[in-house]
Structures are given as structure tokens and as C-alpha cells.
């Protein structure tokens, strides 16, 4: 008997068996009596007999071949699995790379969250991915089939007994739990916290089943990596906002110190800044330039800190000597601000806002394009606000008069292209009729209130209401 195991594994439960004659059969009848295997013993004498050694060699060769084939198919299966894993890893790395590349501060957290969900939905074997914000007043986001909304995702976490909001949760057997039908039907869930240090922003939640494969540590760790990018981005955005607010707060404190000295010019810096910003916007300057023009408008008169109060607050007209002292304020402002690296781009607006287009201004007697566009814009906005605000020695001018003065002053005091834009803003703002502004307020304040919010999105920045 030659028996060959047909499987190479330990469980050789399938065996091929062959019966061979190993010597000539002389008496088939004897065999018939001895063994029930031979139905037709009489014909056995015709069967060729085999050499036992050769048979054994054959058996060993067949066994070796079967073993080799089995090993080959095992390797092929492993290779296939590895290729699948590599593809998944590649997709995951590509996704993490894309997220890390795009997670710039300029990209809003909402946009990054939505982009993250889209990418996760392509990779994870689930029909829905949700970003659940910790704060219920913030938007939560979802991608894919709407199995559960954000509120239900929160409830599901609680229903699964996830007491810690900061823990990772993986459950593939929601059907087996005693849960409300809407949760049990979901089938599978992974929830990971979006966490940076002690700050918990929300959770990334994957829901439902797309294939027979259970969700596990591979999916959970990918989601944790993604959640970490989201949390870092959100923290950075918050830090950046805080720094920006602090910066703008310091700038405002500086300008307020000036404005507070002279009750007649209170709020002047903010109004000039907002009007300058609006002009820059209408002229089509890039956004970063618009912001710089705004800052420059805020800071343009900061040098008045160095002007004696007796001159700054003098109710009447200034003598020549007093005027000469007053004219130092652009250079004083320039000197105050120039050590601050971040303020370098706005210095020209501070130094040159009293230059005239025809070269008759101060402090450097620049003319035309020698004066930066920023300074030409701030100059026009500054003049408009000054003329539209009353002084002890002269009444507030009517808007018509101011517009005429500015038209006449084109190419002399002001840049014509800037004045044209400023006048178009004034003409389009139906100030008197559309705004409910306290009587006696300056034209500029009305116009600027009509113009809308300032740049920088600072919570302190927008409201001009408390001004006189
Ligand atoms: Fe000034």
C-alpha cells in the first residue's frame, strides 16, 4: 500500500492510497481468501508488479511536489495580503501627507474637518464618518450615508458606556447589545477623541459596515493620527488668533493713547484705518496689502505721543513754530515703530501720510509715485476724516464741500486715483438716509459704519458705537 498525504498542513486528513503488487502473483485465489479488497483476484496475475523502492521514491516525489505547491499557495496568499496591506498603508500615508500639507493656519478648521472626512470616507470600510464637535453650538460635519447625526453619535458613545470622553472606542457588535434599534442597526463603530494636551475639541466617529471585515486597531490608529492633526491645527489656529488679537490690541492701545489726548479727534485713527482699508479693497490690492493699509491707518498719528499737549490740544490755530513742532509727528511715529520688525511694512504710511502728491508736503518732500500707495491712501482718508470732524476753531464741513475740496486737490495734495475711489465710496454710501446715527456725529463715522466690518476679525475691532 502506498499512502500519500494530499495536504501539506499538519491536518493531513486527506490521503491518497494506492495498492500495488510488488512481486509476481502466482496464486490469486489465495489472495482472494486472505483479503476482501480483491474482488477479481483471478485477474491479478495479469497486474504488473512494481519495485517497492521505486514506489517509495515516487511517493516521496509526489509528497514533495504537493508540499511545494502548498507552500507556494500559502506564499501567494501572504503576498496578496501584504499587497493589500501595502495599498492600504500607501493610501493612509498619502492621506496623512495631504492633511499635514494642507493643515495651514490659513485653512479654516471647518474646511480641514470636511477635507479629513472626505479622505477618511475613501479609506475606511464604513459608509459614514462624522466629526462631532464637543461644543454643541459649533458645527459638526458628516460624510457619506447619514446613519446617525452628531447628537446621536454623542448618545451612542454614552450608550456604549464610554465614560471617558478621551478614550478610543471600537465596537463591531452593536447588534448583540441591548441598544435602541437606531444604534443597533448601525452595526459597527469607532470613536476617537480629537485631543491636544488637555484640550478636547470633539470626536471622529466611523459608523456602519461596508464589508465583512471587522473594524480594529488599524482603523482606530489611522483615525487617531488624523485626529491628532486636526487637534494640532485647531490649537495652532487658536494660538494664531490670540497672537493676532494681542498684536492688534497693543496697536489699538497705542492709538487710543493718542485719541484719548484729544477729545476732538477721538476715534480718528480707527475711522482713518477703516476708510483706508475700504479704499485699498476697492482699488483691488491683495488682501495682505489691504490689512497693512488698515494697520497703517490705525498707527498713522502715533507720533503725536511726542507732541506737547499745549500744542496738540491748542484750541486755536498754531503759530509757525508750533506748526513746525507738530509736523514732527510723522517722523516721531516712524522712530517709535521702526524697531518693531512686524510693523516694517506699515512704516511708509506712518512717515509719509502728510506728503503731498505735488511734492509740497512733509517730512521728506516726496512727490507722485515716490510716496507709497499706502501713504497716499492714508493721506486721503486722514484728510477726509479731519475735514468731516468739527474743530473748536472751525465747524464741521458739509460732505458736498469736502468732496469738492478733495476734487480740487487732486494731483496737488492727493493722488487722483485714490480720491476717485474715495469719492465713489462716499457717493455710494447714502449716509444721511440709511443710517441711524446720532445727530452731530461726523460724516466719516457714518460712512465708515456703513462700510462694514474691519479686517482682522477681532472681536474688539468692529464696533464703533461707543464713540462720540
Ligand atoms: Fe497726521
Short mmCIF file of C-alpha atoms and ligand atoms in Angstrom, two decimals:
data_model
loop_
_atom_site.label_atom_id
_atom_site.label_comp_id
_atom_site.label_asym_id
_atom_site.label_seq_id
_atom_site.Cartn_x
_atom_site.Cartn_y
_atom_site.Cartn_z
CA UNK A 1 0.00 0.00 0.00
CA UNK A 2 1.30 3.42 -0.91
CA UNK A 3 -0.33 6.26 1.07
CA UNK A 4 0.41 9.91 0.27
CA UNK A 5 -0.90 12.85 2.33
CA UNK A 6 -2.55 15.30 -0.05
CA UNK A 7 -2.25 18.33 2.21
CA UNK A 8 0.94 19.82 3.46
CA UNK A 9 -0.54 21.09 6.67
CA UNK A 10 -0.48 19.30 9.99
CA UNK A 11 -4.05 18.21 9.44
CA UNK A 12 -3.34 15.54 6.82
CA UNK A 13 -6.89 14.36 6.79
CA UNK A 14 -6.88 13.72 3.06
CA UNK A 15 -4.70 10.81 1.99
CA UNK A 16 -4.31 9.17 -1.43
CA UNK A 17 -3.98 5.42 -1.15
CA UNK A 18 -2.87 3.04 -3.87
CA UNK A 19 -2.39 -0.71 -3.80
CA UNK A 20 0.45 -2.08 -5.81
CA UNK A 21 1.77 -5.53 -6.46
CA UNK A 22 5.41 -5.72 -5.50
CA UNK A 23 6.07 -9.28 -6.65
CA UNK A 24 4.55 -11.62 -9.24
CA UNK A 25 1.25 -13.11 -8.13
CA UNK A 26 1.24 -16.79 -8.70
CA UNK A 27 -1.86 -17.83 -6.80
CA UNK A 28 -4.57 -15.15 -7.00
CA UNK A 29 -7.07 -17.44 -5.31
CA UNK A 30 -5.02 -17.37 -2.10
CA UNK A 31 -5.16 -13.59 -2.10
CA UNK A 32 -8.89 -13.65 -2.58
CA UNK A 33 -9.29 -15.68 0.52
CA UNK A 34 -6.97 -13.57 2.58
CA UNK A 35 -8.29 -10.14 1.68
CA UNK A 36 -11.71 -8.76 0.93
CA UNK A 37 -10.06 -5.98 -1.12
CA UNK A 38 -9.66 -8.09 -4.20
CA UNK A 39 -12.94 -8.59 -5.97
CA UNK A 40 -11.43 -10.06 -9.04
CA UNK A 41 -8.41 -11.93 -7.75
CA UNK A 42 -8.28 -14.16 -10.75
CA UNK A 43 -7.08 -11.30 -12.93
CA UNK A 44 -4.39 -10.27 -10.51
CA UNK A 45 -1.77 -12.41 -12.12
CA UNK A 46 -2.01 -10.04 -15.08
CA UNK A 47 -1.16 -6.97 -12.98
CA UNK A 48 2.40 -5.76 -13.49
CA UNK A 49 4.33 -5.63 -10.27
CA UNK A 50 6.43 -2.71 -9.10
CA UNK A 51 9.72 -2.30 -7.39
CA UNK A 52 9.00 -1.17 -3.80
CA UNK A 53 11.98 1.21 -3.81
CA UNK A 54 10.75 2.94 -6.94
CA UNK A 55 7.26 3.16 -5.45
CA UNK A 56 8.65 4.78 -2.35
CA UNK A 57 10.63 7.24 -4.43
CA UNK A 58 7.51 8.06 -6.41
CA UNK A 59 5.55 8.61 -3.20
CA UNK A 60 8.25 10.88 -1.81
CA UNK A 61 8.44 12.86 -5.06
CA UNK A 62 4.67 13.33 -5.14
CA UNK A 63 4.63 14.33 -1.46
CA UNK A 64 7.41 16.86 -2.06
CA UNK A 65 5.57 18.34 -5.04
CA UNK A 66 2.35 18.62 -3.05
CA UNK A 67 4.25 20.26 -0.22
CA UNK A 68 5.93 22.73 -2.60
CA UNK A 69 2.61 23.64 -4.19
CA UNK A 70 1.01 24.11 -0.81
CA UNK A 71 3.87 26.33 0.30
CA UNK A 72 3.56 28.29 -2.94
CA UNK A 73 -0.15 28.89 -2.48
CA UNK A 74 0.47 29.95 1.15
CA UNK A 75 3.13 32.40 -0.04
CA UNK A 76 0.82 33.67 -2.76
CA UNK A 77 -1.93 34.29 -0.21
CA UNK A 78 0.55 36.06 2.08
CA UNK A 79 1.77 38.14 -0.83
CA UNK A 80 -1.76 39.10 -1.75
CA UNK A 81 -2.47 40.05 1.84
CA UNK A 82 0.75 42.03 2.01
CA UNK A 83 -0.06 43.81 -1.26
CA UNK A 84 -3.49 44.72 0.11
CA UNK A 85 -1.92 45.97 3.33
CA UNK A 86 0.69 47.94 1.37
CA UNK A 87 -2.02 49.55 -0.73
CA UNK A 88 -3.92 50.50 2.42
CA UNK A 89 -0.74 51.80 4.03
CA UNK A 90 0.05 53.81 0.92
CA UNK A 91 -3.43 55.31 0.91
CA UNK A 92 -3.13 56.11 4.61
CA UNK A 93 0.30 57.70 4.24
CA UNK A 94 -0.88 59.68 1.21
CA UNK A 95 -3.85 60.89 3.19
CA UNK A 96 -1.80 61.86 6.24
CA UNK A 97 0.70 63.59 3.96
CA UNK A 98 -2.09 65.52 2.24
CA UNK A 99 -3.62 66.54 5.56
CA UNK A 100 -0.28 67.60 7.03
CA UNK A 101 0.45 69.61 3.87
CA UNK A 102 -2.94 71.33 3.80
CA UNK A 103 -3.30 71.92 7.53
CA UNK A 104 -2.15 75.50 7.23
CA UNK A 105 -3.41 78.16 9.57
CA UNK A 106 -4.99 79.98 6.64
CA UNK A 107 -7.24 76.96 6.10
CA UNK A 108 -10.21 77.21 8.44
CA UNK A 109 -10.82 74.39 10.90
CA UNK A 110 -14.19 73.65 9.29
CA UNK A 111 -12.63 73.20 5.85
CA UNK A 112 -9.92 70.93 7.25
CA UNK A 113 -12.52 68.85 9.09
CA UNK A 114 -14.56 68.43 5.91
CA UNK A 115 -11.48 67.52 3.89
CA UNK A 116 -10.48 64.98 6.55
CA UNK A 117 -13.88 63.33 6.48
CA UNK A 118 -13.82 63.03 2.69
CA UNK A 119 -10.40 61.36 2.78
CA UNK A 120 -11.34 59.02 5.64
CA UNK A 121 -14.55 58.01 3.90
CA UNK A 122 -12.50 56.83 0.91
CA UNK A 123 -10.20 54.67 3.02
CA UNK A 124 -12.24 53.30 5.91
CA UNK A 125 -14.59 50.34 5.25
CA UNK A 126 -17.58 52.22 6.65
CA UNK A 127 -20.45 54.12 4.99
CA UNK A 128 -20.34 57.19 7.29
CA UNK A 129 -17.67 59.28 9.00
CA UNK A 130 -18.64 62.10 11.39
CA UNK A 131 -16.78 64.92 13.12
CA UNK A 132 -18.64 65.57 16.36
CA UNK A 133 -17.77 68.88 17.93
CA UNK A 134 -17.53 68.89 21.71
CA UNK A 135 -19.36 72.21 21.81
CA UNK A 136 -22.95 71.79 20.79
CA UNK A 137 -23.03 75.35 19.41
CA UNK A 138 -20.31 74.50 16.88
CA UNK A 139 -20.97 72.81 13.58
CA UNK A 140 -20.47 69.08 13.40
CA UNK A 141 -19.82 67.53 9.99
CA UNK A 142 -20.63 64.29 8.26
CA UNK A 143 -19.53 62.43 5.13
CA UNK A 144 -21.32 59.51 3.49
CA UNK A 145 -24.65 57.88 4.30
CA UNK A 146 -26.49 59.73 7.07
CA UNK A 147 -26.82 56.83 9.52
CA UNK A 148 -26.58 58.98 12.65
CA UNK A 149 -26.32 62.73 13.20
CA UNK A 150 -23.82 64.32 15.59
CA UNK A 151 -26.24 64.37 18.52
CA UNK A 152 -26.97 60.65 18.09
CA UNK A 153 -23.25 59.92 17.89
CA UNK A 154 -22.85 61.54 21.31
CA UNK A 155 -25.71 59.44 22.65
CA UNK A 156 -24.19 56.29 21.15
CA UNK A 157 -20.93 56.90 22.98
CA UNK A 158 -22.84 57.21 26.23
CA UNK A 159 -24.99 54.17 25.46
CA UNK A 160 -21.82 52.12 24.99
CA UNK A 161 -20.70 53.12 28.45
CA UNK A 162 -17.81 55.24 27.26
CA UNK A 163 -17.50 57.28 30.42
CA UNK A 164 -14.22 58.86 29.48
CA UNK A 165 -14.59 61.39 26.73
CA UNK A 166 -10.92 60.97 25.99
CA UNK A 167 -10.91 57.23 25.27
CA UNK A 168 -10.86 55.38 21.94
CA UNK A 169 -13.90 53.20 21.37
CA UNK A 170 -14.13 50.24 18.95
CA UNK A 171 -17.22 48.02 18.79
CA UNK A 172 -18.08 45.59 16.00
CA UNK A 173 -21.11 44.01 17.64
CA UNK A 174 -23.69 46.69 18.24
CA UNK A 175 -26.34 44.19 17.08
CA UNK A 176 -25.56 41.95 20.06
CA UNK A 177 -26.03 44.72 22.59
CA UNK A 178 -29.24 45.88 24.10
CA UNK A 179 -29.33 49.21 22.35
CA UNK A 180 -32.15 51.22 20.82
CA UNK A 181 -32.85 49.98 17.29
CA UNK A 182 -31.36 53.06 15.62
CA UNK A 183 -27.99 52.31 17.23
CA UNK A 184 -28.03 48.51 16.92
CA UNK A 185 -28.72 48.78 13.19
CA UNK A 186 -25.52 50.72 12.67
CA UNK A 187 -23.53 47.55 13.33
CA UNK A 188 -20.02 48.89 13.93
CA UNK A 189 -18.46 51.99 15.39
CA UNK A 190 -15.07 53.55 16.09
CA UNK A 191 -14.82 56.80 18.01
CA UNK A 192 -11.54 58.60 18.71
CA UNK A 193 -11.10 61.87 20.63
CA UNK A 194 -9.75 64.97 18.88
CA UNK A 195 -7.40 65.95 21.64
CA UNK A 196 -4.41 68.26 22.14
CA UNK A 197 -2.96 68.12 25.63
CA UNK A 198 -5.85 68.81 27.96
CA UNK A 199 -7.99 70.40 25.26
CA UNK A 200 -10.72 68.17 23.89
CA UNK A 201 -12.23 69.57 20.68
CA UNK A 202 -14.53 66.70 19.68
CA UNK A 203 -14.53 63.18 18.25
CA UNK A 204 -14.00 61.48 14.92
CA UNK A 205 -16.57 58.73 14.54
CA UNK A 206 -16.72 55.97 11.88
CA UNK A 207 -20.06 54.20 11.60
CA UNK A 208 -21.67 51.19 9.90
CA UNK A 209 -20.47 48.26 7.82
CA UNK A 210 -19.39 48.22 4.22
CA UNK A 211 -17.74 44.79 4.19
CA UNK A 212 -17.40 41.69 6.38
CA UNK A 213 -14.10 42.92 7.76
CA UNK A 214 -14.28 44.00 11.38
CA UNK A 215 -13.00 47.41 12.38
CA UNK A 216 -9.91 47.20 14.55
CA UNK A 217 -6.70 48.76 15.72
CA UNK A 218 -5.55 49.57 12.16
CA UNK A 219 -8.57 51.81 11.54
CA UNK A 220 -8.50 53.20 15.09
CA UNK A 221 -4.84 54.16 14.88
CA UNK A 222 -5.33 55.83 11.49
CA UNK A 223 -8.23 57.82 12.89
CA UNK A 224 -6.17 58.73 15.97
CA UNK A 225 -3.36 60.03 13.75
CA UNK A 226 -5.83 62.10 11.76
CA UNK A 227 -7.50 63.35 14.94
CA UNK A 228 -4.11 64.43 16.21
CA UNK A 229 -3.53 66.54 13.06
CA UNK A 230 -6.98 68.11 13.46
CA UNK A 231 -6.37 68.92 17.12
CA UNK A 232 -2.92 70.41 16.44
CA UNK A 233 -4.34 72.53 13.64
CA UNK A 234 -7.19 73.77 15.81
CA UNK A 235 -4.76 74.64 18.61
CA UNK A 236 -2.48 76.49 16.19
CA UNK A 237 -5.37 78.44 14.71
CA UNK A 238 -6.45 79.46 18.21
CA UNK A 239 -2.90 80.45 19.17
CA UNK A 240 -2.51 82.45 15.97
CA UNK A 241 -5.80 84.20 16.62
CA UNK A 242 -4.72 85.00 20.19
CA UNK A 243 -1.39 86.41 18.99
CA UNK A 244 -3.11 88.44 16.30
CA UNK A 245 -5.65 89.80 18.78
CA UNK A 246 -2.86 90.61 21.21
CA UNK A 247 -0.91 92.38 18.48
CA UNK A 248 -3.94 94.34 17.33
CA UNK A 249 -4.85 95.06 20.96
CA UNK A 250 -1.42 96.57 21.55
CA UNK A 251 -1.72 98.63 18.37
CA UNK A 252 -5.14 99.85 19.47
CA UNK A 253 -3.84 100.68 22.93
CA UNK A 254 -1.19 102.84 21.27
CA UNK A 255 -3.68 104.63 19.05
CA UNK A 256 -6.16 105.01 21.88
CA UNK A 257 -3.48 106.75 23.90
CA UNK A 258 -3.30 109.36 21.12
CA UNK A 259 -7.01 109.62 20.53
CA UNK A 260 -7.68 109.93 24.26
CA UNK A 261 -5.48 113.04 24.47
CA UNK A 262 -7.66 114.99 22.10
CA UNK A 263 -11.42 114.67 22.56
CA UNK A 264 -11.98 116.32 19.16
CA UNK A 265 -10.17 113.54 17.34
CA UNK A 266 -11.47 110.62 19.38
CA UNK A 267 -11.84 107.55 17.17
CA UNK A 268 -9.98 109.30 14.34
CA UNK A 269 -7.36 106.56 13.95
CA UNK A 270 -9.94 103.78 13.74
CA UNK A 271 -12.03 105.70 11.20
CA UNK A 272 -9.00 106.51 9.04
CA UNK A 273 -7.95 102.85 9.24
CA UNK A 274 -11.34 101.57 8.15
CA UNK A 275 -11.74 104.07 5.35
CA UNK A 276 -8.19 103.37 4.13
CA UNK A 277 -8.94 99.67 4.19
CA UNK A 278 -12.07 100.21 2.16
CA UNK A 279 -10.17 102.28 -0.43
CA UNK A 280 -7.46 99.60 -0.66
CA UNK A 281 -10.12 96.97 -1.17
CA UNK A 282 -11.86 98.98 -3.93
CA UNK A 283 -8.52 99.56 -5.63
CA UNK A 284 -8.08 95.79 -5.86
CA UNK A 285 -4.99 95.50 -3.66
CA UNK A 286 -4.16 91.97 -2.47
CA UNK A 287 -5.69 91.03 0.87
CA UNK A 288 -2.43 91.20 2.81
CA UNK A 289 -1.85 94.71 1.45
CA UNK A 290 -5.36 95.73 2.49
CA UNK A 291 -4.59 94.59 6.04
CA UNK A 292 -1.32 96.51 6.06
CA UNK A 293 -3.09 99.65 4.85
CA UNK A 294 -5.58 99.18 7.70
CA UNK A 295 -2.79 98.87 10.28
CA UNK A 296 -1.03 101.86 8.82
CA UNK A 297 -4.24 103.87 9.14
CA UNK A 298 -4.52 102.86 12.78
CA UNK A 299 -0.96 103.89 13.54
CA UNK A 300 -0.52 106.89 11.26
CA UNK A 301 -0.64 109.52 14.03
CA UNK A 302 1.09 107.51 16.75
CA UNK A 303 3.93 110.08 16.69
CA UNK A 304 1.58 112.63 18.29
CA UNK A 305 2.57 110.94 21.56
CA UNK A 306 5.73 113.02 21.28
CA UNK A 307 3.92 116.33 20.65
CA UNK A 308 3.48 118.65 23.57
CA UNK A 309 -0.09 118.77 24.89
CA UNK A 310 -0.07 122.56 24.80
CA UNK A 311 0.29 122.33 21.03
CA UNK A 312 -1.70 119.19 20.38
CA UNK A 313 -4.69 120.43 22.36
CA UNK A 314 -4.45 124.10 21.49
CA UNK A 315 -7.95 125.28 20.61
CA UNK A 316 -6.84 127.97 18.15
CA UNK A 317 -4.63 127.95 15.09
CA UNK A 318 -0.95 127.10 15.60
CA UNK A 319 1.90 129.55 15.24
CA UNK A 320 4.64 128.75 12.72
CA UNK A 321 6.88 127.47 15.48
CA UNK A 322 4.13 125.31 16.93
CA UNK A 323 3.28 124.03 13.47
CA UNK A 324 6.92 123.07 12.90
CA UNK A 325 6.83 121.03 16.11
CA UNK A 326 3.53 119.46 15.13
CA UNK A 327 4.99 118.49 11.76
CA UNK A 328 7.49 116.24 13.52
CA UNK A 329 4.83 113.70 14.39
CA UNK A 330 5.25 111.51 11.26
CA UNK A 331 8.98 111.09 11.98
CA UNK A 332 8.40 110.54 15.70
CA UNK A 333 5.86 107.84 14.84
CA UNK A 334 8.30 106.28 12.39
CA UNK A 335 11.03 106.22 15.05
CA UNK A 336 8.70 104.68 17.64
CA UNK A 337 7.57 101.89 15.37
CA UNK A 338 10.66 101.10 13.30
CA UNK A 339 12.26 98.80 15.93
CA UNK A 340 9.21 96.52 15.67
CA UNK A 341 10.01 94.01 12.92
CA UNK A 342 6.37 93.09 12.30
CA UNK A 343 5.48 96.72 11.63
CA UNK A 344 8.11 97.37 8.93
CA UNK A 345 5.55 97.08 6.10
CA UNK A 346 3.37 99.86 7.53
CA UNK A 347 6.11 102.38 8.29
CA UNK A 348 5.82 104.25 4.97
CA UNK A 349 2.15 105.03 5.72
CA UNK A 350 3.13 106.46 9.09
CA UNK A 351 6.05 108.52 7.86
CA UNK A 352 4.57 109.78 4.59
CA UNK A 353 0.89 110.43 5.31
CA UNK A 354 1.47 114.19 5.18
CA UNK A 355 3.40 114.14 1.89
CA UNK A 356 1.60 115.92 -0.95
CA UNK A 357 1.28 114.47 -4.42
CA UNK A 358 2.96 117.57 -5.92
CA UNK A 359 5.94 117.34 -3.57
CA UNK A 360 4.95 120.20 -1.22
CA UNK A 361 4.27 118.00 1.82
CA UNK A 362 6.43 116.85 4.71
CA UNK A 363 8.68 115.41 6.15
CA UNK A 364 10.62 114.29 3.05
CA UNK A 365 9.04 116.36 0.26
CA UNK A 366 8.30 113.22 -1.78
CA UNK A 367 6.15 113.54 -4.88
CA UNK A 368 3.96 111.29 -7.06
CA UNK A 369 4.96 107.65 -7.06
CA UNK A 370 7.81 108.36 -4.65
CA UNK A 371 5.10 108.38 -2.00
CA UNK A 372 3.98 104.81 -1.28
CA UNK A 373 0.45 103.93 -2.32
CA UNK A 374 -0.22 103.09 1.33
CA UNK A 375 0.68 106.63 2.37
CA UNK A 376 -1.36 108.17 -0.48
CA UNK A 377 -4.41 106.18 0.66
CA UNK A 378 -3.97 107.03 4.35
CA UNK A 379 -3.41 110.69 3.41
CA UNK A 380 -6.75 110.95 1.59
CA UNK A 381 -8.66 109.09 4.32
CA UNK A 382 -6.97 111.18 7.02
CA UNK A 383 -7.89 114.45 5.27
CA UNK A 384 -11.49 113.36 4.74
CA UNK A 385 -11.94 112.44 8.42
CA UNK A 386 -10.25 115.64 9.61
CA UNK A 387 -12.48 117.82 7.44
CA UNK A 388 -15.64 115.96 8.40
CA UNK A 389 -14.94 116.29 12.14
CA UNK A 390 -15.52 119.61 13.84
CA UNK A 391 -12.76 121.65 15.47
CA UNK A 392 -13.05 124.39 18.10
CA UNK A 393 -11.82 126.89 15.51
CA UNK A 394 -13.97 125.71 12.61
CA UNK A 395 -17.31 123.96 12.11
CA UNK A 396 -17.78 120.55 10.51
CA UNK A 397 -17.74 120.87 6.74
CA UNK A 398 -20.63 119.57 4.69
CA UNK A 399 -19.96 116.42 2.75
CA UNK A 400 -20.53 118.27 -0.54
CA UNK A 401 -17.86 120.81 0.38
CA UNK A 402 -15.39 118.14 1.41
CA UNK A 403 -15.88 116.24 -1.83
CA UNK A 404 -15.33 119.43 -3.82
CA UNK A 405 -12.19 120.29 -1.86
CA UNK A 406 -10.81 116.83 -2.49
CA UNK A 407 -11.66 117.01 -6.19
CA UNK A 408 -9.88 120.34 -6.43
CA UNK A 409 -6.89 118.96 -4.55
CA UNK A 410 -6.28 116.06 -6.93
CA UNK A 411 -2.69 115.92 -8.26
CA UNK A 412 -1.76 118.63 -5.73
CA UNK A 413 -2.37 117.31 -2.24
CA UNK A 414 -3.81 113.91 -3.11
CA UNK A 415 -3.41 111.15 -5.65
CA UNK A 416 -6.25 111.44 -8.17
CA UNK A 417 -6.72 107.65 -8.44
CA UNK A 418 -7.15 107.38 -4.65
CA UNK A 419 -9.53 110.36 -4.41
CA UNK A 420 -11.66 108.95 -7.25
CA UNK A 421 -12.13 105.73 -5.30
CA UNK A 422 -12.79 107.60 -2.05
CA UNK A 423 -15.43 109.80 -3.71
CA UNK A 424 -17.13 106.76 -5.23
CA UNK A 425 -17.35 105.23 -1.76
CA UNK A 426 -18.84 108.44 -0.37
CA UNK A 427 -21.33 108.72 -3.23
CA UNK A 428 -22.47 105.12 -2.91
CA UNK A 429 -22.99 105.40 0.84
CA UNK A 430 -26.37 107.03 1.27
CA UNK A 431 -25.26 108.15 4.66
CA UNK A 432 -27.91 110.56 5.81
CA UNK A 433 -30.89 108.45 4.84
CA UNK A 434 -29.81 104.91 5.53
CA UNK A 435 -28.01 105.24 8.82
CA UNK A 436 -29.48 105.84 12.17
CA UNK A 437 -26.54 107.71 13.60
CA UNK A 438 -26.71 110.15 16.46
CA UNK A 439 -27.01 113.78 15.27
CA UNK A 440 -23.74 115.60 15.34
CA UNK A 441 -21.65 112.54 14.58
CA UNK A 442 -19.07 113.08 11.92
CA UNK A 443 -19.75 112.21 8.29
CA UNK A 444 -16.81 109.90 8.35
CA UNK A 445 -18.22 107.88 11.19
CA UNK A 446 -21.47 107.41 9.35
CA UNK A 447 -19.76 106.43 6.14
CA UNK A 448 -17.44 104.05 7.87
CA UNK A 449 -20.22 102.46 9.87
CA UNK A 450 -21.99 101.92 6.56
CA UNK A 451 -18.89 100.38 5.03
CA UNK A 452 -18.93 97.35 7.30
CA UNK A 453 -16.56 95.38 9.41
CA UNK A 454 -12.85 95.88 9.65
CA UNK A 455 -10.39 93.23 8.60
CA UNK A 456 -8.65 91.03 11.19
CA UNK A 457 -11.91 89.68 12.57
CA UNK A 458 -11.02 90.86 16.03
CA UNK A 459 -13.86 90.79 18.50
CA UNK A 460 -12.81 94.21 19.71
CA UNK A 461 -12.27 95.65 16.27
CA UNK A 462 -15.63 96.17 14.71
CA UNK A 463 -17.92 98.12 16.94
CA UNK A 464 -17.59 101.87 16.71
CA UNK A 465 -20.83 102.52 18.56
CA UNK A 466 -19.31 103.70 21.85
CA UNK A 467 -17.52 106.52 20.05
CA UNK A 468 -18.77 110.05 20.48
FE1 LIG B 1 -1.04 113.05 10.93
#
